[in-house]
PDB file of C-alpha atoms in Angstrom:
ATOM      1  CA  SER F 300     -19.529  36.357  -7.581  1.00 50.00           C
ATOM      2  CA  ARG F 301     -20.133  32.651  -8.163  1.00 53.00           C
ATOM      3  CA  ARG F 302     -17.820  32.719 -11.154  1.00 58.00           C
ATOM      4  CA  ARG F 303     -14.935  34.207  -9.159  1.00 77.00           C
ATOM      5  CA  ARG F 304     -15.296  31.846  -6.186  1.00 87.00           C
ATOM      6  CA  ALA F 305     -16.535  28.277  -6.284  1.00 93.00           C
ATOM      7  CA  CYS F 306     -15.994  24.959  -4.577  1.00 94.00           C
ATOM      8  CA  LEU F 307     -16.641  21.359  -5.593  1.00 94.00           C
ATOM      9  CA  ALA F 308     -16.609  18.471  -3.096  1.00 94.00           C
ATOM     10  CA  VAL F 309     -16.718  14.800  -4.079  1.00 95.00           C
ATOM     11  CA  ALA F 310     -16.999  12.001  -1.523  1.00 95.00           C
ATOM     12  CA  GLY F 311     -16.650   8.451  -2.743  1.00 96.00           C
ATOM     13  CA  ARG F 312     -16.638   4.971  -1.333  1.00 96.00           C
ATOM     14  CA  ASP F 313     -16.198   1.546  -2.893  1.00 96.00           C
ATOM     15  CA  ARG F 314     -16.198  -2.012  -1.712  1.00 96.00           C
ATOM     16  CA  ASP F 315     -14.741  -4.954  -3.618  1.00 97.00           C
ATOM     17  CA  ARG F 316     -14.549  -8.640  -2.869  1.00 97.00           C
ATOM     18  CA  GLY F 317     -13.679 -11.785  -4.752  1.00 96.00           C
ATOM     19  CA  ILE F 318     -12.867 -15.449  -4.597  1.00 95.00           C
ATOM     20  CA  ASP F 319     -10.526 -17.409  -6.855  1.00 94.00           C
ATOM     21  CA  LEU F 320     -10.093 -21.146  -7.271  1.00 93.00           C
ATOM     22  CA  LYS F 321      -7.003 -22.727  -8.759  1.00 93.00           C
ATOM     23  CA  GLU F 322      -7.495 -26.248 -10.065  1.00 87.00           C
ATOM     24  CA  GLY F 323     -10.651 -26.581  -7.959  1.00 85.00           C
ATOM     25  CA  ARG F 324      -9.137 -25.409  -4.651  1.00 89.00           C
ATOM     26  CA  THR F 325      -9.542 -22.031  -3.013  1.00 91.00           C
ATOM     27  CA  GLU F 326      -6.562 -19.898  -3.975  1.00 94.00           C
ATOM     28  CA  SER F 327      -7.606 -16.525  -2.557  1.00 94.00           C
ATOM     29  CA  VAL F 328     -10.429 -14.645  -0.908  1.00 94.00           C
ATOM     30  CA  THR F 329     -10.140 -10.868  -0.998  1.00 95.00           C
ATOM     31  CA  GLU F 330     -12.180  -8.039   0.399  1.00 95.00           C
ATOM     32  CA  SER F 331     -11.364  -4.330   0.442  1.00 97.00           C
ATOM     33  CA  GLU F 332     -12.986  -0.979   1.095  1.00 96.00           C
ATOM     34  CA  GLU F 333     -11.828   2.498   0.137  1.00 96.00           C
ATOM     35  CA  GLU F 334     -13.234   5.931   0.752  1.00 96.00           C
ATOM     36  CA  GLY F 335     -12.090   9.469   0.280  1.00 95.00           C
ATOM     37  CA  VAL F 336     -12.967  13.098  -0.297  1.00 95.00           C
ATOM     38  CA  GLY F 337     -11.718  15.438  -3.000  1.00 95.00           C
ATOM     39  CA  LEU F 338     -12.139  19.196  -3.017  1.00 95.00           C
ATOM     40  CA  ARG F 339     -11.624  21.625  -5.913  1.00 95.00           C
ATOM     41  CA  LEU F 340     -11.469  25.312  -5.054  1.00 95.00           C
ATOM     42  CA  ILE F 341     -11.623  28.169  -7.551  1.00 95.00           C
ATOM     43  CA  LYS F 342     -10.884  31.700  -6.454  1.00 93.00           C
ATOM     44  CA  ASP F 343     -10.102  34.688  -8.670  1.00 91.00           C
ATOM     45  CA  GLY F 344      -9.103  32.489 -11.633  1.00 92.00           C
ATOM     46  CA  ARG F 345      -6.894  30.126  -9.653  1.00 94.00           C
ATOM     47  CA  MET F 346      -7.890  26.510  -9.112  1.00 95.00           C
ATOM     48  CA  SER F 347      -6.509  24.166  -6.454  1.00 96.00           C
ATOM     49  CA  PHE F 348      -7.275  20.599  -5.515  1.00 95.00           C
ATOM     50  CA  ALA F 349      -6.882  18.531  -2.363  1.00 96.00           C
ATOM     51  CA  TYR F 350      -7.715  14.892  -1.693  1.00 95.00           C
ATOM     52  CA  GLY F 351      -7.729  12.783   1.431  1.00 93.00           C
ATOM     53  CA  GLY F 352      -8.365   9.122   2.079  1.00 91.00           C
ATOM     54  CA  GLY F 353     -11.146   8.382   4.528  1.00 89.00           C
ATOM     55  CA  ILE F 354     -14.328  10.278   5.243  1.00 87.00           C
ATOM     56  CA  GLU F 355     -14.286  12.018   8.613  1.00 85.00           C
ATOM     57  CA  ASP F 356     -16.495  14.747  10.075  1.00 84.00           C
ATOM     58  CA  ASP F 357     -13.772  17.349   9.472  1.00 86.00           C
ATOM     59  CA  SER F 358     -12.515  16.075   6.081  1.00 85.00           C
ATOM     60  CA  VAL F 359     -13.898  18.966   4.025  1.00 86.00           C
ATOM     61  CA  GLU F 360     -12.579  21.617   6.447  1.00 90.00           C
ATOM     62  CA  ARG F 361      -9.063  20.104   6.425  1.00 92.00           C
ATOM     63  CA  LEU F 362      -9.033  19.798   2.637  1.00 93.00           C
ATOM     64  CA  TYR F 363     -10.349  23.337   2.229  1.00 93.00           C
ATOM     65  CA  ALA F 364      -7.436  24.652   4.315  1.00 94.00           C
ATOM     66  CA  ARG F 365      -4.960  22.696   2.136  1.00 95.00           C
ATOM     67  CA  ALA F 366      -6.566  23.959  -1.079  1.00 95.00           C
ATOM     68  CA  VAL F 367      -6.492  27.596   0.131  1.00 95.00           C
ATOM     69  CA  GLU F 368      -2.750  27.265   0.901  1.00 96.00           C
ATOM     70  CA  GLN F 369      -2.087  26.297  -2.729  1.00 95.00           C
ATOM     71  CA  LEU F 370      -3.984  29.172  -4.364  1.00 95.00           C
ATOM     72  CA  PRO F 371      -1.305  31.915  -4.251  1.00 94.00           C
ATOM     73  CA  HIS F 372       1.121  29.619  -6.103  1.00 95.00           C
ATOM     74  CA  LEU F 373      -1.154  28.804  -9.041  1.00 94.00           C
ATOM     75  CA  GLU F 374      -1.587  30.537 -12.405  1.00 94.00           C
ATOM     76  CA  ILE F 375      -4.564  32.765 -13.017  1.00 94.00           C
ATOM     77  CA  ASP F 376      -6.997  31.805 -15.766  1.00 92.00           C
ATOM     78  CA  ALA F 377     -10.104  33.994 -15.895  1.00 87.00           C
ATOM     79  CA  ALA F 378     -12.042  31.231 -17.709  1.00 89.00           C
ATOM     80  CA  ARG F 379     -11.841  28.770 -14.807  1.00 89.00           C
ATOM     81  CA  CYS F 380     -15.235  28.034 -13.330  1.00 88.00           C
ATOM     82  CA  LEU F 381     -17.468  25.185 -12.207  1.00 89.00           C
ATOM     83  CA  ALA F 382     -20.485  23.902 -14.099  1.00 87.00           C
ATOM     84  CA  GLU F 383     -23.895  25.324 -13.346  1.00 87.00           C
ATOM     85  CA  PRO F 384     -26.797  22.998 -12.539  1.00 87.00           C
ATOM     86  CA  ALA F 385     -28.711  21.585 -15.503  1.00 85.00           C
ATOM     87  CA  LEU F 386     -32.040  19.855 -15.775  1.00 84.00           C
ATOM     88  CA  GLU F 387     -31.804  16.106 -15.376  1.00 80.00           C
ATOM     89  CA  PRO F 388     -32.533  14.232 -18.619  1.00 80.00           C
ATOM     90  CA  ALA F 389     -35.774  12.240 -18.722  1.00 79.00           C
ATOM     91  CA  GLY F 390     -35.299   8.661 -17.554  1.00 77.00           C
ATOM     92  CA  SER F 391     -32.230   9.377 -15.440  1.00 80.00           C
ATOM     93  CA  ALA F 392     -33.864   8.270 -12.172  1.00 78.00           C
ATOM     94  CA  ALA F 393     -34.931   4.937 -13.706  1.00 78.00           C
ATOM     95  CA  LEU F 394     -31.434   4.393 -15.065  1.00 79.00           C
ATOM     96  CA  ARG F 395     -29.855   5.110 -11.675  1.00 77.00           C
ATOM     97  CA  ALA F 396     -32.257   2.696  -9.981  1.00 77.00           C
ATOM     98  CA  SER F 397     -31.219  -0.065 -12.396  1.00 80.00           C
ATOM     99  CA  LEU F 398     -27.512   0.273 -11.579  1.00 83.00           C
ATOM    100  CA  VAL F 399     -27.754  -1.502  -8.213  1.00 89.00           C
ATOM    101  CA  ASP F 400     -28.543  -5.187  -7.718  1.00 90.00           C
ATOM    102  CA  PRO F 401     -29.476  -5.702  -4.048  1.00 86.00           C
ATOM    103  CA  ALA F 402     -28.566  -9.403  -4.282  1.00 89.00           C
ATOM    104  CA  MET F 403     -24.871  -8.535  -4.455  1.00 90.00           C
ATOM    105  CA  PHE F 404     -22.989  -8.543  -1.152  1.00 91.00           C
ATOM    106  CA  SER F 405     -26.027 -10.212   0.444  1.00 91.00           C
ATOM    107  CA  ALA F 406     -24.316 -13.572   1.032  1.00 90.00           C
ATOM    108  CA  PRO F 407     -20.871 -14.389   2.387  1.00 92.00           C
ATOM    109  CA  LEU F 408     -18.276 -15.268  -0.252  1.00 88.00           C
ATOM    110  CA  SER F 409     -18.016 -18.737   1.238  1.00 88.00           C
ATOM    111  CA  ALA F 410     -21.609 -19.341   0.051  1.00 91.00           C
ATOM    112  CA  LEU F 411     -20.360 -18.979  -3.553  1.00 90.00           C
ATOM    113  CA  LEU F 412     -17.763 -21.714  -3.161  1.00 90.00           C
ATOM    114  CA  PRO F 413     -20.117 -24.662  -3.910  1.00 91.00           C
ATOM    115  CA  ARG F 414     -21.361 -22.895  -7.057  1.00 90.00           C
ATOM    116  CA  LEU F 415     -17.832 -22.219  -8.290  1.00 91.00           C
ATOM    117  CA  LYS F 416     -16.809 -25.823  -7.605  1.00 90.00           C
ATOM    118  CA  SER F 417     -19.909 -26.994  -9.467  1.00 91.00           C
ATOM    119  CA  VAL F 418     -18.920 -24.878 -12.496  1.00 90.00           C
ATOM    120  CA  HIS F 419     -15.444 -26.416 -12.280  1.00 89.00           C
ATOM    121  CA  GLU F 420     -16.845 -29.961 -12.323  1.00 90.00           C
ATOM    122  CA  LYS F 421     -19.405 -29.245 -15.060  1.00 91.00           C
ATOM    123  CA  THR F 422     -16.757 -27.622 -17.259  1.00 90.00           C
ATOM    124  CA  LEU F 423     -14.574 -30.723 -17.040  1.00 89.00           C
ATOM    125  CA  ALA F 424     -17.544 -33.016 -17.746  1.00 92.00           C
ATOM    126  CA  LEU F 425     -18.799 -30.936 -20.670  1.00 91.00           C
ATOM    127  CA  ASP F 426     -16.100 -31.824 -23.176  1.00 90.00           C
ATOM    128  CA  SER F 427     -13.538 -34.649 -23.001  1.00 90.00           C
ATOM    129  CA  ARG F 428     -10.954 -32.404 -24.675  1.00 92.00           C
ATOM    130  CA  VAL F 429     -10.937 -30.181 -21.574  1.00 89.00           C
ATOM    131  CA  SER F 430      -8.525 -31.873 -19.197  1.00 89.00           C
ATOM    132  CA  LYS F 431      -7.994 -29.108 -16.671  1.00 90.00           C
ATOM    133  CA  VAL F 432      -9.607 -25.912 -15.404  1.00 90.00           C
ATOM    134  CA  LEU F 433      -6.781 -23.763 -14.124  1.00 92.00           C
ATOM    135  CA  ASN F 434      -8.677 -20.854 -12.608  1.00 94.00           C
ATOM    136  CA  ILE F 435     -12.219 -19.836 -11.760  1.00 94.00           C
ATOM    137  CA  GLY F 436     -12.947 -16.498 -10.181  1.00 95.00           C
ATOM    138  CA  TYR F 437     -15.828 -14.331  -9.102  1.00 95.00           C
ATOM    139  CA  SER F 438     -15.696 -10.721  -7.953  1.00 96.00           C
ATOM    140  CA  GLU F 439     -18.203  -8.007  -7.142  1.00 96.00           C
ATOM    141  CA  SER F 440     -17.973  -4.286  -6.480  1.00 97.00           C
ATOM    142  CA  PHE F 441     -20.164  -1.546  -5.068  1.00 95.00           C
ATOM    143  CA  GLU F 442     -19.354   2.126  -5.665  1.00 95.00           C
ATOM    144  CA  GLU F 443     -21.034   5.319  -4.544  1.00 94.00           C
ATOM    145  CA  ALA F 444     -20.235   9.007  -4.870  1.00 95.00           C
ATOM    146  CA  ALA F 445     -21.778  12.249  -3.687  1.00 94.00           C
ATOM    147  CA  ILE F 446     -21.014  15.548  -5.435  1.00 94.00           C
ATOM    148  CA  ALA F 447     -21.836  19.032  -4.183  1.00 94.00           C
ATOM    149  CA  THR F 448     -20.845  22.459  -5.533  1.00 93.00           C
ATOM    150  CA  THR F 449     -21.364  26.012  -4.448  1.00 92.00           C
ATOM    151  CA  THR F 450     -22.925  26.591  -7.883  1.00 91.00           C
ATOM    152  CA  GLY F 451     -25.909  24.464  -6.823  1.00 91.00           C
ATOM    153  CA  ILE F 452     -25.093  20.982  -8.081  1.00 91.00           C
ATOM    154  CA  LEU F 453     -25.979  18.204  -5.642  1.00 91.00           C
ATOM    155  CA  SER F 454     -25.865  14.594  -6.821  1.00 90.00           C
ATOM    156  CA  TYR F 455     -25.571  11.066  -5.459  1.00 90.00           C
ATOM    157  CA  GLU F 456     -24.839   8.045  -7.627  1.00 90.00           C
ATOM    158  CA  CYS F 457     -24.246   4.387  -6.830  1.00 92.00           C
ATOM    159  CA  GLU F 458     -23.699   1.215  -8.833  1.00 92.00           C
ATOM    160  CA  ASN F 459     -22.519  -2.322  -8.442  1.00 94.00           C
ATOM    161  CA  TYR F 460     -21.247  -4.959 -10.797  1.00 93.00           C
ATOM    162  CA  CYS F 461     -19.782  -8.426 -10.802  1.00 94.00           C
ATOM    163  CA  GLY F 462     -17.474 -10.502 -12.930  1.00 94.00           C
ATOM    164  CA  PHE F 463     -16.818 -14.183 -13.519  1.00 93.00           C
ATOM    165  CA  GLY F 464     -13.841 -15.746 -15.220  1.00 93.00           C
ATOM    166  CA  LEU F 465     -12.826 -19.245 -16.207  1.00 92.00           C
ATOM    167  CA  ALA F 466      -9.485 -20.347 -17.661  1.00 90.00           C
TER     168      ALA F 466
END
């Protein structure tokens, strides 16, 4: 039965990048990407979990084998189960669509340098009591995740965001 045996797979990926200025000069430029797959397996009241970095064609099969190996060593709890699909609340699609700004990651970080330097100069010129701007930084991130279960849940979500700091 679906309650006795179930599987949940989550694949996720994120990308981050940023640029920091210290006293008006480039201090650091960073860029990173991460991805991975997690698998939760429930069988006869036992629940196991396996995770692996990277997303390869055989990721789910390898993680499934690792999760199955764990099952005999785990406690039984008859109440363990995965969620069943539910109707999506009204407005969810519009909300999801608003979580991604296509302008992000569209230009190289070096293109932001003149804008950050301009903020540095304008901050100093704004008030004579400000004698120094120690740090200015900008960062942006993009995240996405896909979720699938044997109970019928299938979902994909993505979002991006940015941050700016001045000290």
